[in-house]
mmCIF file of C-alpha atoms and ligand atoms in Angstrom:
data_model
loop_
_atom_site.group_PDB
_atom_site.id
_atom_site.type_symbol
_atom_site.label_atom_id
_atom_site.label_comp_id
_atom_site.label_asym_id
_atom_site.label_seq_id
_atom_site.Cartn_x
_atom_site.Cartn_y
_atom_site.Cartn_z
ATOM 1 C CA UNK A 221 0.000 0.000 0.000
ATOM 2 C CA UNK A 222 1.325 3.345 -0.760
ATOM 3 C CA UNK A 223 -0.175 6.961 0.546
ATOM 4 C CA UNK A 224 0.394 10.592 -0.567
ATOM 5 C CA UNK A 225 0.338 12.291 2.286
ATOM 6 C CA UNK A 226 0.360 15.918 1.621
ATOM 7 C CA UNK A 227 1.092 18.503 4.565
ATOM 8 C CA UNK A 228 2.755 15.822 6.156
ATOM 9 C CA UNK A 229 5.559 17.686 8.282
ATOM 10 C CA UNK A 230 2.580 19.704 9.805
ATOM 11 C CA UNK A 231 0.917 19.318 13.177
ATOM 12 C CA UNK A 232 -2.000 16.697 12.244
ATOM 13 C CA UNK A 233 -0.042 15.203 9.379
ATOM 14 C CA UNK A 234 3.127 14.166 11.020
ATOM 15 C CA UNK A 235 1.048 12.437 13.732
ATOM 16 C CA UNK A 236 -0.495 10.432 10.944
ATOM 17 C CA UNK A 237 2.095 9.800 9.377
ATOM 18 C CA UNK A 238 3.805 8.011 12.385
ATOM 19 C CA UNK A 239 0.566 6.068 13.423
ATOM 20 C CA UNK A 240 0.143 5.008 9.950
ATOM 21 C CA UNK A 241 3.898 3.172 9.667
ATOM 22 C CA UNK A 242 2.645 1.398 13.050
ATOM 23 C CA UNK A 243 -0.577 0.416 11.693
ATOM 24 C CA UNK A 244 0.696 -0.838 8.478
ATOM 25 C CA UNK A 245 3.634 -2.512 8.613
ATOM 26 C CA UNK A 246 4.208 -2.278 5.011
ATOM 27 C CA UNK A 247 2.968 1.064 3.410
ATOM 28 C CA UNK A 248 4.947 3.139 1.928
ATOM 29 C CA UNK A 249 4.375 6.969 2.518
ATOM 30 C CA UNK A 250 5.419 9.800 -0.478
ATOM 31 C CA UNK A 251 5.068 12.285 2.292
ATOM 32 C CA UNK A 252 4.722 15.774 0.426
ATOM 33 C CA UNK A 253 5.422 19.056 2.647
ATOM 34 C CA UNK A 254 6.728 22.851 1.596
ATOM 35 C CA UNK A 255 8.036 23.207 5.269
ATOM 36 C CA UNK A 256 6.625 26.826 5.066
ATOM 37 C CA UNK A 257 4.699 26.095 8.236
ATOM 38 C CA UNK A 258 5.458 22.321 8.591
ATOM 39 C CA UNK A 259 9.284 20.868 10.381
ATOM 40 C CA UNK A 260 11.322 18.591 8.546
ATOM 41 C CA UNK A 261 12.028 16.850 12.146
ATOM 42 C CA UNK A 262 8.249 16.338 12.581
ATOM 43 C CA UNK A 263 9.273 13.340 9.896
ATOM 44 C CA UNK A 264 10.326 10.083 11.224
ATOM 45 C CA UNK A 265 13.514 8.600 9.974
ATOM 46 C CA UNK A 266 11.946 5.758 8.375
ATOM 47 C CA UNK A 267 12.765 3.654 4.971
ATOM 48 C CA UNK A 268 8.928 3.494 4.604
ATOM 49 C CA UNK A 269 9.107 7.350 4.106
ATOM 50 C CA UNK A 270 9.771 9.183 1.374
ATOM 51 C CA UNK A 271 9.870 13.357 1.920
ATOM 52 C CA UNK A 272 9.209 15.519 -1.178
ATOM 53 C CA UNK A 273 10.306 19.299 -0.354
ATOM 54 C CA UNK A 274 7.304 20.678 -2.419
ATOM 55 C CA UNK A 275 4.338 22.324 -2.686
ATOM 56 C CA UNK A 276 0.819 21.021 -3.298
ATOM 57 C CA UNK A 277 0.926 23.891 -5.801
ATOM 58 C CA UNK A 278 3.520 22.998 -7.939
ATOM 59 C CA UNK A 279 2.809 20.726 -10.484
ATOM 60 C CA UNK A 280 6.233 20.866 -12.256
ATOM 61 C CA UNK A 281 7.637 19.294 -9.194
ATOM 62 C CA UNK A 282 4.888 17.108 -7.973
ATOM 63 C CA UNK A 283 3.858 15.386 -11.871
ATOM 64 C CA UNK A 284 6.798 13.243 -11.590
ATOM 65 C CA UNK A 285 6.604 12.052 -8.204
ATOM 66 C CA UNK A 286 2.934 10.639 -9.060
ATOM 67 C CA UNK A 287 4.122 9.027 -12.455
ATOM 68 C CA UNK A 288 6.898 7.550 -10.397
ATOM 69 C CA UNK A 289 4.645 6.344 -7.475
ATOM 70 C CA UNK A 290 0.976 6.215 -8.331
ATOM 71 C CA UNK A 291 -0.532 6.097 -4.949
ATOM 72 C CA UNK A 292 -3.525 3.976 -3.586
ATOM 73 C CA UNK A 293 -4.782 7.297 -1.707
ATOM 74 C CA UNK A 294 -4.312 10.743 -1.004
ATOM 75 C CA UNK A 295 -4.507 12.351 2.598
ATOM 76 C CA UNK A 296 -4.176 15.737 2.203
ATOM 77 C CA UNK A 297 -3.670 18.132 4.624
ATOM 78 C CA UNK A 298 -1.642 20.703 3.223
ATOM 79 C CA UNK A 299 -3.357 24.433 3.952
ATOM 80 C CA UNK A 300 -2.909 27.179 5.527
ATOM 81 C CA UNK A 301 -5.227 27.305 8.995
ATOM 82 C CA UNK A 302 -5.200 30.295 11.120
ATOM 83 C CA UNK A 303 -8.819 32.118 10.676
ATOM 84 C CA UNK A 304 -7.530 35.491 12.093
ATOM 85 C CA UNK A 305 -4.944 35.167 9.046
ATOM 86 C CA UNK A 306 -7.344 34.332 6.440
ATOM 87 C CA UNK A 307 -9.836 36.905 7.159
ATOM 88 C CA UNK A 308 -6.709 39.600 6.818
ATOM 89 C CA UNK A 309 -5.556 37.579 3.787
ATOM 90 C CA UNK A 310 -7.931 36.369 1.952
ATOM 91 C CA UNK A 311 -6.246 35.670 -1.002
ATOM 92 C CA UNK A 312 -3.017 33.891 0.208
ATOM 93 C CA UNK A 313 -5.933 31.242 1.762
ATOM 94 C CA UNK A 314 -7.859 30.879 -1.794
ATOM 95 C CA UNK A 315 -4.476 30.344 -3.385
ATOM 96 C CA UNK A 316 -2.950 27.985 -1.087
ATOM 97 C CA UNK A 317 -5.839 25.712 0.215
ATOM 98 C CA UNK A 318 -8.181 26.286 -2.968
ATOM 99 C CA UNK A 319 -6.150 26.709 -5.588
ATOM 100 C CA UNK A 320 -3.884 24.464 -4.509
ATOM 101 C CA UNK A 321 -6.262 21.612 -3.401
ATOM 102 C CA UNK A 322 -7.227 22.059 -7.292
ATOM 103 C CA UNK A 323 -3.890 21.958 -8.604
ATOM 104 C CA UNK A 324 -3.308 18.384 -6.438
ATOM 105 C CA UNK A 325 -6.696 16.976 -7.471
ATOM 106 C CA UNK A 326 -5.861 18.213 -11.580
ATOM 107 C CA UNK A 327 -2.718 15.897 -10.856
ATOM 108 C CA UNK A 328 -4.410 12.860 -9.327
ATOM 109 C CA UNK A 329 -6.466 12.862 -12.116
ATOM 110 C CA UNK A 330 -3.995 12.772 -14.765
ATOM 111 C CA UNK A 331 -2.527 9.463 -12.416
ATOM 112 C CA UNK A 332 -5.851 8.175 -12.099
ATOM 113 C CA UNK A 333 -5.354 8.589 -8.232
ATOM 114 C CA UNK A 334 -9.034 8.413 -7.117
ATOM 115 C CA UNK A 335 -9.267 8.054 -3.551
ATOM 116 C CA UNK A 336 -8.864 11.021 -1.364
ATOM 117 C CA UNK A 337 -9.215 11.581 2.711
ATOM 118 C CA UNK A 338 -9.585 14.985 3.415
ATOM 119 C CA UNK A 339 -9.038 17.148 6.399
ATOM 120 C CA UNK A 340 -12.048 19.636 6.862
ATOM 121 C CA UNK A 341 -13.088 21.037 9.778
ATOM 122 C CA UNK A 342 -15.951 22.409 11.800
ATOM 123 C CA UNK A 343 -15.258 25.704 10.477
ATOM 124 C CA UNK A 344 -17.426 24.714 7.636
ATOM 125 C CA UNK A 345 -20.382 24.875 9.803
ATOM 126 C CA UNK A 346 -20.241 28.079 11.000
ATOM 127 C CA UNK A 347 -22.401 29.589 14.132
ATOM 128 C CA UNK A 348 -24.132 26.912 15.236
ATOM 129 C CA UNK A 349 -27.651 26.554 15.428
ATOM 130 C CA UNK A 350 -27.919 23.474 17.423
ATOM 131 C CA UNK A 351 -25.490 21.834 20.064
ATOM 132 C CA UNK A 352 -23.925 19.090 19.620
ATOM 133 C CA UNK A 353 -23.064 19.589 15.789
ATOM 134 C CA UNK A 354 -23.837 16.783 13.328
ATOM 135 C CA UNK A 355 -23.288 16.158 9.725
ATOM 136 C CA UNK A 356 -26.706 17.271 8.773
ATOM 137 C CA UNK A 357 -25.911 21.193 10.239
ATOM 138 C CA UNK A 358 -26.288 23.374 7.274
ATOM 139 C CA UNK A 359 -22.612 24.299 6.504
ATOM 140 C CA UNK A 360 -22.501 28.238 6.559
ATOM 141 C CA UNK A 361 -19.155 29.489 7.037
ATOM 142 C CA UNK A 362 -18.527 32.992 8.516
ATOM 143 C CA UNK A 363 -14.955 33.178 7.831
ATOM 144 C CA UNK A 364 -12.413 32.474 4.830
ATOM 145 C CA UNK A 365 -10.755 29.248 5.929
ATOM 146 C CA UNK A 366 -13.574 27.910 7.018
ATOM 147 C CA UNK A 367 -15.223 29.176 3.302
ATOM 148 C CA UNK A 368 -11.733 27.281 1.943
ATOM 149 C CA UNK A 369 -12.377 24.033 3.509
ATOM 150 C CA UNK A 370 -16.157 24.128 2.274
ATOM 151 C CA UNK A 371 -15.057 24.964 -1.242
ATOM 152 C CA UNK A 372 -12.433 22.116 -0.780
ATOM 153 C CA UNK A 373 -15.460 19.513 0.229
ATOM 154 C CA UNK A 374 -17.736 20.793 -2.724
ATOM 155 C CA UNK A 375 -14.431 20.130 -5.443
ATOM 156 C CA UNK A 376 -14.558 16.476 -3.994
ATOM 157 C CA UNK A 377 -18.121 16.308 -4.388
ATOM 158 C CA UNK A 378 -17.987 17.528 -8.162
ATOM 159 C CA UNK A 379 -15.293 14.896 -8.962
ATOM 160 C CA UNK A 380 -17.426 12.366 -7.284
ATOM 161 C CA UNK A 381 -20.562 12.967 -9.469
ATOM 162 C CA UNK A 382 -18.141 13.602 -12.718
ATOM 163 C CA UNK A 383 -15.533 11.012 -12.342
ATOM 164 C CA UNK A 384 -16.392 8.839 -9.751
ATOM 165 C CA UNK A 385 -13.806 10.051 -6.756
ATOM 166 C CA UNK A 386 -14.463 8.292 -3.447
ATOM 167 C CA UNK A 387 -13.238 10.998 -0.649
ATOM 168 C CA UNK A 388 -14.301 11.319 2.806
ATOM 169 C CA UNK A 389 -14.192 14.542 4.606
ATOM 170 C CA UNK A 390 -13.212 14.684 8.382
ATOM 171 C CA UNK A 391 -14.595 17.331 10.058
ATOM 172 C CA UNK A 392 -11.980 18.167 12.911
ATOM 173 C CA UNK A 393 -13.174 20.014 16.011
ATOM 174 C CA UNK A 394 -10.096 21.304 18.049
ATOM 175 C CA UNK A 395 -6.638 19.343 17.460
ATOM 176 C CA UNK A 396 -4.550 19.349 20.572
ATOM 177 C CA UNK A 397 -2.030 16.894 22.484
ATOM 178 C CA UNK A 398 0.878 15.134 21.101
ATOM 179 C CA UNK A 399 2.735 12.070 21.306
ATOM 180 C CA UNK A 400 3.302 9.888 23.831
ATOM 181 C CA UNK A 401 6.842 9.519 23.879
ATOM 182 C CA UNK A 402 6.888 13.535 23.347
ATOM 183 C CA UNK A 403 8.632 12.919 20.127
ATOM 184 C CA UNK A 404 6.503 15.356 17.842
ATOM 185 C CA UNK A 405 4.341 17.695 18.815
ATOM 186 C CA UNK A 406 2.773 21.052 18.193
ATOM 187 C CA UNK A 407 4.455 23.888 17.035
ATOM 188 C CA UNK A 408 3.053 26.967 14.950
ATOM 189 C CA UNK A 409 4.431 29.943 14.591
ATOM 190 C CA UNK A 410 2.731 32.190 16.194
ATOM 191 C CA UNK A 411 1.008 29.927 18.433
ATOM 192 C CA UNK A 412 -2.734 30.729 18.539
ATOM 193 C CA UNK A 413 -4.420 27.443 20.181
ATOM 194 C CA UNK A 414 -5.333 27.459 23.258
ATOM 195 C CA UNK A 415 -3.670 24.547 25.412
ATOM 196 C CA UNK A 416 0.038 25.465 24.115
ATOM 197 C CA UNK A 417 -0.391 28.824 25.192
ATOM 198 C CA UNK A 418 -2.112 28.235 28.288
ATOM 199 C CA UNK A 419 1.514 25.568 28.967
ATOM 200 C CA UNK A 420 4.106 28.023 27.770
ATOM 201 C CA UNK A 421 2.254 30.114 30.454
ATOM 202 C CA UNK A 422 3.149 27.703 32.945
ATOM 203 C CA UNK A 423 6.531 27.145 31.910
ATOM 204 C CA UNK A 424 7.387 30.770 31.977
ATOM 205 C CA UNK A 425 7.843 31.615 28.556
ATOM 206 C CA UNK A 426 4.732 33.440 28.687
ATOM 207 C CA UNK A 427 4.006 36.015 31.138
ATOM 208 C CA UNK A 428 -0.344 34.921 31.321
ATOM 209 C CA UNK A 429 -3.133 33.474 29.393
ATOM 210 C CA UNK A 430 -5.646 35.873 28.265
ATOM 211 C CA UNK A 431 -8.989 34.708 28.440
ATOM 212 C CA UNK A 432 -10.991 36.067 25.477
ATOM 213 C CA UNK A 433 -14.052 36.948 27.662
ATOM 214 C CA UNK A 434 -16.167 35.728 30.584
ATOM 215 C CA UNK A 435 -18.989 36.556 29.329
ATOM 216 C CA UNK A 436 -20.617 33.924 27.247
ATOM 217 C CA UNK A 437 -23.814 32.263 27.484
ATOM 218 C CA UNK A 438 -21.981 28.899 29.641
ATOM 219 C CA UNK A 439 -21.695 28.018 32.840
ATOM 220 C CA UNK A 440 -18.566 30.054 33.593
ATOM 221 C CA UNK A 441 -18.512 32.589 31.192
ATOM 222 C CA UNK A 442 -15.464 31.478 29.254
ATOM 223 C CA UNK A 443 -16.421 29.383 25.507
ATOM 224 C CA UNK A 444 -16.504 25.901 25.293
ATOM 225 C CA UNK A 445 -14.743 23.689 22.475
ATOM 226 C CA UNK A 446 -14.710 20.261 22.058
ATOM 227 C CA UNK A 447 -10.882 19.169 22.389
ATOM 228 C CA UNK A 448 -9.907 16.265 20.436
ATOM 229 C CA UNK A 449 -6.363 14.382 20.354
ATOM 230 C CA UNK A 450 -4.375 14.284 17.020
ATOM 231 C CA UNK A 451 -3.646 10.216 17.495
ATOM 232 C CA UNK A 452 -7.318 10.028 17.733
ATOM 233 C CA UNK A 453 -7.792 12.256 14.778
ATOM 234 C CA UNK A 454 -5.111 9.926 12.978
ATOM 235 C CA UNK A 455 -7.001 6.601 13.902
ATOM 236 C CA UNK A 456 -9.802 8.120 12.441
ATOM 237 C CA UNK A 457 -8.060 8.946 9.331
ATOM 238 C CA UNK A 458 -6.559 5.300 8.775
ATOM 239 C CA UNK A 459 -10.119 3.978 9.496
ATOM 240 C CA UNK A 460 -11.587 5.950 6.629
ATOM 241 C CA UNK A 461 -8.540 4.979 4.727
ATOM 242 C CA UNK A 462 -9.373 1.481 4.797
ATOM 243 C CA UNK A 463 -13.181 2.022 3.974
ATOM 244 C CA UNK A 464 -11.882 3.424 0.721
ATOM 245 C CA UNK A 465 -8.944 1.143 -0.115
ATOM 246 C CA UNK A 466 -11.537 -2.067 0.242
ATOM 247 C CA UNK A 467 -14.319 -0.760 -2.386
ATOM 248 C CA UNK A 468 -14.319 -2.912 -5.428
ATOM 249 C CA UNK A 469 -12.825 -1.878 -8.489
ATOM 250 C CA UNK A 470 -15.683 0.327 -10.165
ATOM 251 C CA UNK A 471 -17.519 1.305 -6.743
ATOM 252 C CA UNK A 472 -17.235 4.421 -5.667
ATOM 253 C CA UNK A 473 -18.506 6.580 -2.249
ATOM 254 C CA UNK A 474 -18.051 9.292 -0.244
ATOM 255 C CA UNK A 475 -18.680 10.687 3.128
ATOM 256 C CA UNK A 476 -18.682 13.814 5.368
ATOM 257 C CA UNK A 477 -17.748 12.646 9.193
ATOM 258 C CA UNK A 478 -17.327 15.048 12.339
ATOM 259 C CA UNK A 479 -14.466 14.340 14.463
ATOM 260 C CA UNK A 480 -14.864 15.495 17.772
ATOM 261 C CA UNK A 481 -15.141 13.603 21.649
ATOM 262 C CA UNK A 482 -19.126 15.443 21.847
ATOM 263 C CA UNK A 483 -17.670 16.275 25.195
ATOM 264 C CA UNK A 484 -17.329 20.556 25.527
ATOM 265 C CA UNK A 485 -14.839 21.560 27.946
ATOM 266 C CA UNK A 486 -14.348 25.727 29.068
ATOM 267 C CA UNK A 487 -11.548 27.756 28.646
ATOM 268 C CA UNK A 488 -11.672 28.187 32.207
ATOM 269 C CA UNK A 489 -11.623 24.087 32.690
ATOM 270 C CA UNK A 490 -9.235 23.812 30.150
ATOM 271 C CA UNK A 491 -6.608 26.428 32.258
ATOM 272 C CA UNK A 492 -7.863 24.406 35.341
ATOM 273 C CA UNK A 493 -6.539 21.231 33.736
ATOM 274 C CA UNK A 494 -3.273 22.273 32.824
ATOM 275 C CA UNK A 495 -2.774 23.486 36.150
ATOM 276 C CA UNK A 496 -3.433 20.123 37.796
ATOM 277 C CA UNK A 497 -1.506 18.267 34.831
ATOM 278 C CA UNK A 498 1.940 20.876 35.522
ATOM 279 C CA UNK A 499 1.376 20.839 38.972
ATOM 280 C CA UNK A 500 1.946 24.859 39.063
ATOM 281 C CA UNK A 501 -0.541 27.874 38.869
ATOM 282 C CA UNK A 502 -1.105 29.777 36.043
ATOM 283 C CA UNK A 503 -1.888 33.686 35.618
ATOM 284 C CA UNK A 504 -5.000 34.254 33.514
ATOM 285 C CA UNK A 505 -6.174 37.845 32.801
ATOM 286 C CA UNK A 506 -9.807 38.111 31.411
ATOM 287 C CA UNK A 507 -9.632 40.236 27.931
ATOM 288 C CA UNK A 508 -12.440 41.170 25.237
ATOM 289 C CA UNK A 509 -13.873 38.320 23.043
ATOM 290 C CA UNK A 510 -11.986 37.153 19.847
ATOM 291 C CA UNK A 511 -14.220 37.829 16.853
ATOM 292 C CA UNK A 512 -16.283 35.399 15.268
ATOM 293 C CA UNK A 513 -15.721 32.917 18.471
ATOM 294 C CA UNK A 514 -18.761 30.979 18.771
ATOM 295 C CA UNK A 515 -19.772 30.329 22.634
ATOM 296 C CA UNK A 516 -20.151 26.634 22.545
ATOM 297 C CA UNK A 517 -19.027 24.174 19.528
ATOM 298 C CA UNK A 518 -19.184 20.278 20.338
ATOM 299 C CA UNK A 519 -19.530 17.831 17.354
ATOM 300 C CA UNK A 520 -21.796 14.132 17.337
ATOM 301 C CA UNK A 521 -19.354 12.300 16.545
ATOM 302 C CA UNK A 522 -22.368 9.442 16.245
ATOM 303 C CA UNK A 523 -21.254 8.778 12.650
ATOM 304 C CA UNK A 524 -17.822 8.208 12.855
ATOM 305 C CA UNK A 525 -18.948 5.638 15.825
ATOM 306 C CA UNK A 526 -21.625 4.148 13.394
ATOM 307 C CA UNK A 527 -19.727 4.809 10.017
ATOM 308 C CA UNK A 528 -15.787 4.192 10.317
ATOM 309 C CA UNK A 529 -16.575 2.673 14.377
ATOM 310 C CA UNK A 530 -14.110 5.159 15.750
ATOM 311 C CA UNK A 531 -14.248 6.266 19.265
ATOM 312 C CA UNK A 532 -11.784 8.689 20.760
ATOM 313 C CA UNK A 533 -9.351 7.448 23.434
ATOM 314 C CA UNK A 534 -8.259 10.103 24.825
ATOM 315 C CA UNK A 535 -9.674 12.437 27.420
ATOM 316 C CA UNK A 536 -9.080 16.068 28.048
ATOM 317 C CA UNK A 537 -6.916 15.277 30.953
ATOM 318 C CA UNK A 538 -4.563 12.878 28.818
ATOM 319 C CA UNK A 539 -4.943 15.453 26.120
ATOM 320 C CA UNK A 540 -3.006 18.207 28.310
ATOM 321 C CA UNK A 541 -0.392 15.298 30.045
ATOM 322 C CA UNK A 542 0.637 14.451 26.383
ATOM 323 C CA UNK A 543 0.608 18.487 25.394
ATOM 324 C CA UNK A 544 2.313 19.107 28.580
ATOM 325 C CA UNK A 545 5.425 16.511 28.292
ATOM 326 C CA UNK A 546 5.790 18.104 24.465
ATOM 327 C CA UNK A 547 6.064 21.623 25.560
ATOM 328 C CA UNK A 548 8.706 20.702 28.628
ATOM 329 C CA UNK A 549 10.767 19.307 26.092
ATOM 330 C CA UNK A 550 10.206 19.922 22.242
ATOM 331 C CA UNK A 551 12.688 19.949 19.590
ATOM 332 C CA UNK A 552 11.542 22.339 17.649
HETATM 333 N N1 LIG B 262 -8.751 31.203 23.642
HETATM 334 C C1 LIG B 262 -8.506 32.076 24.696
HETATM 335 N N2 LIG B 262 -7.255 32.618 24.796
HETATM 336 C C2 LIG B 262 -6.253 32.354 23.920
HETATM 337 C C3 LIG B 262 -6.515 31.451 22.851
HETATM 338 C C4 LIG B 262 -7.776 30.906 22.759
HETATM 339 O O1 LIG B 262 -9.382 32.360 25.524
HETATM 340 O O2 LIG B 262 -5.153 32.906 24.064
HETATM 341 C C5 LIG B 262 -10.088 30.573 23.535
HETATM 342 C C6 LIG B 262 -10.804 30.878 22.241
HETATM 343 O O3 LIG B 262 -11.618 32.021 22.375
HETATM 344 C C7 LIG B 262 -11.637 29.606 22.044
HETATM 345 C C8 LIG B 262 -10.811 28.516 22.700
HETATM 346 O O4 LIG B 262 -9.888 29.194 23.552
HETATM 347 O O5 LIG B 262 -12.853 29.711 22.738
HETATM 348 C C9 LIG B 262 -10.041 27.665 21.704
HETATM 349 O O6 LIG B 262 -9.333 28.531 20.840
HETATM 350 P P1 LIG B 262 -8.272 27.986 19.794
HETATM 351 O O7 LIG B 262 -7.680 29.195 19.123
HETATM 352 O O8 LIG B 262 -7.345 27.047 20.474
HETATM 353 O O9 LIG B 262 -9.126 27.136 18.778
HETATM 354 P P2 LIG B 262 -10.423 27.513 17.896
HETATM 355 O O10 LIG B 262 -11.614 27.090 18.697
HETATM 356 O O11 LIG B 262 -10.382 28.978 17.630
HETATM 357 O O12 LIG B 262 -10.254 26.691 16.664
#
């Protein structure tokens, strides 16, 4: 079996890509990152890995590499993600994750590489009008990336009714955690997400955690996300994987599936956490509400259960150990 796995030196990708050469002990992975926001040491020093320096972008560069390899499947997670970012440029986000999503799916094509897992996220669905989120939530975006991801899910869709694609997208709610041996981990630049800040915090290297409002229509104020870890995110990926490397020649399918714990947990739990997981107190300061932060977002995750029978492992508390044991020690 061999994978493209594009964005693979990123957060989410490198994760799968080490819990897929556990998994299956013989794949081969053409793992495809521009290291503008990925690390080259977020790649393990396998045999079974094969890094391409390029972008999803450039077709000059990547033609070859699929005529060389033709892969079984595609996980692609190449894109830009910071909504703050894409709402100041909205253009770098349309090029990068849209246009470039295009330019990757132009080139499957031409290698008659049909199969495609694809990371979405619960961006797509915007505000929500009902808690907890599932599937059928109208998808209404209120932000660029999140318009990005939905434009992404609608390409799939058109090569599925034209050509027969099978893709499933996975709705992520919030990444977080790491590895267990600390190996990889998180590490964007700037950091925007809440549980590495709210560690650096502890460790110093920050001087507090600003809470962005008290305010909200909770329990305490503070917003509530649904936390989800990235090896549970990557088990979910492999399980899809397999639903779409055992169709029979001819069939085709595809699938939208949330990716979340359905479990909300408070900025103000979340700081709470990390303080019990470092053992030392942190300094929060309560400051104005981010825009466009929704007060509560926690998926079903019913379908993955029923469609891909995924269920997350890890709990909040495990979450921020993993998280925690990354930020004492990363590498980079
Ligand atoms: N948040 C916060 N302070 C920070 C960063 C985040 O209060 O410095 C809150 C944010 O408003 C949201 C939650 O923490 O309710 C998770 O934010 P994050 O940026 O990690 O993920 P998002 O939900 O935006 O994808």
């Amino acid at each position: 079996m061999k994978i493209l796995v594009t964005g693979a030196a990123g957060y989410i990708g490198s994760h799968f890509v080490k819990k897929a050469l556990d998994r299956y002990p013989t794949v081969k992975v053409l793992a495809v990152d521009d290291l503008r926001e990925g690390h080259a040491q977020a790649l393990p020093d396998s045999e079974r890995v094969t890094f391409h320096n390029i972008s999803i972008a450039n077709s000059e560069a990547l033609d070859p590499v699929l005529a060389a390899e033709k892969p079984d499947a595609v996980v692609h997670y190449a894109a830009n993600a910071y909504v703050g970012e894409s709402q100041e440029k909205p253009f770098k986000y349309f090029d990068n994750n849209v246009a470039g999503s295009l330019n990757l799916f132009k080139l499957l094509a031409r290698h008659g590489v049909n199969k495609v897992i694809f990371s979405s996220s619960c961006t797509t669905y915007g505000n929500p009008e009902y808690i907890p989120i599932d599937e059928k939530h109208p998808q209404s975006p209120i932000n660029v990336y999140g318009i990005t991801k939905l434009m992404i899910e609608q390409a799939l869709m058109g090569l599925h009714l034209a050509s027969g694609w099978s893709y499933i997208s996975l709705r992520y709610f919030n990444a977080a955690g790491a590895d267990d041996q600390a190996a990889i981990g998180e590490s964007h630049e700037p950091e925007t997400h809440l549980i590495p800040l709210v560690l650096q915090t502890a460790l110093g290297r920050r001087e507090e955690i600003g809470i962005y409002g008290d305010d909200y229509d909770t329990e305490d104020g503070t917003c509530i996300r649904d936390y989800v870890h990235v090896y549970d995110l990557a088990e979910a990926h492999c399980l899809a994987l397999d639903k779409l490397l055992a169709l029979k020649e001819g069939d085709s399918t595809f699938d939208a599936i949330n990716l979340g714990t359905s479990r909300g947990a408070s900025v103000e739990e979340v700081i709470k956490t990390c303080e019990k997981v470092s053992g030392r107190s942190i300094k929060r300061k309560v400051t104005a509400r981010r825009p466009g932060d929704p007060a509560k977002l926690v998926a079903d995750y019913t379908r993955a259960k029923e469609i891909l029978g995924w269920e997350p492992k890890y709990d909040l508390e495990r979450i921020i150990e993993t998280a925690w044991a990354w930020e004492k020690s990363r590498q980079y």
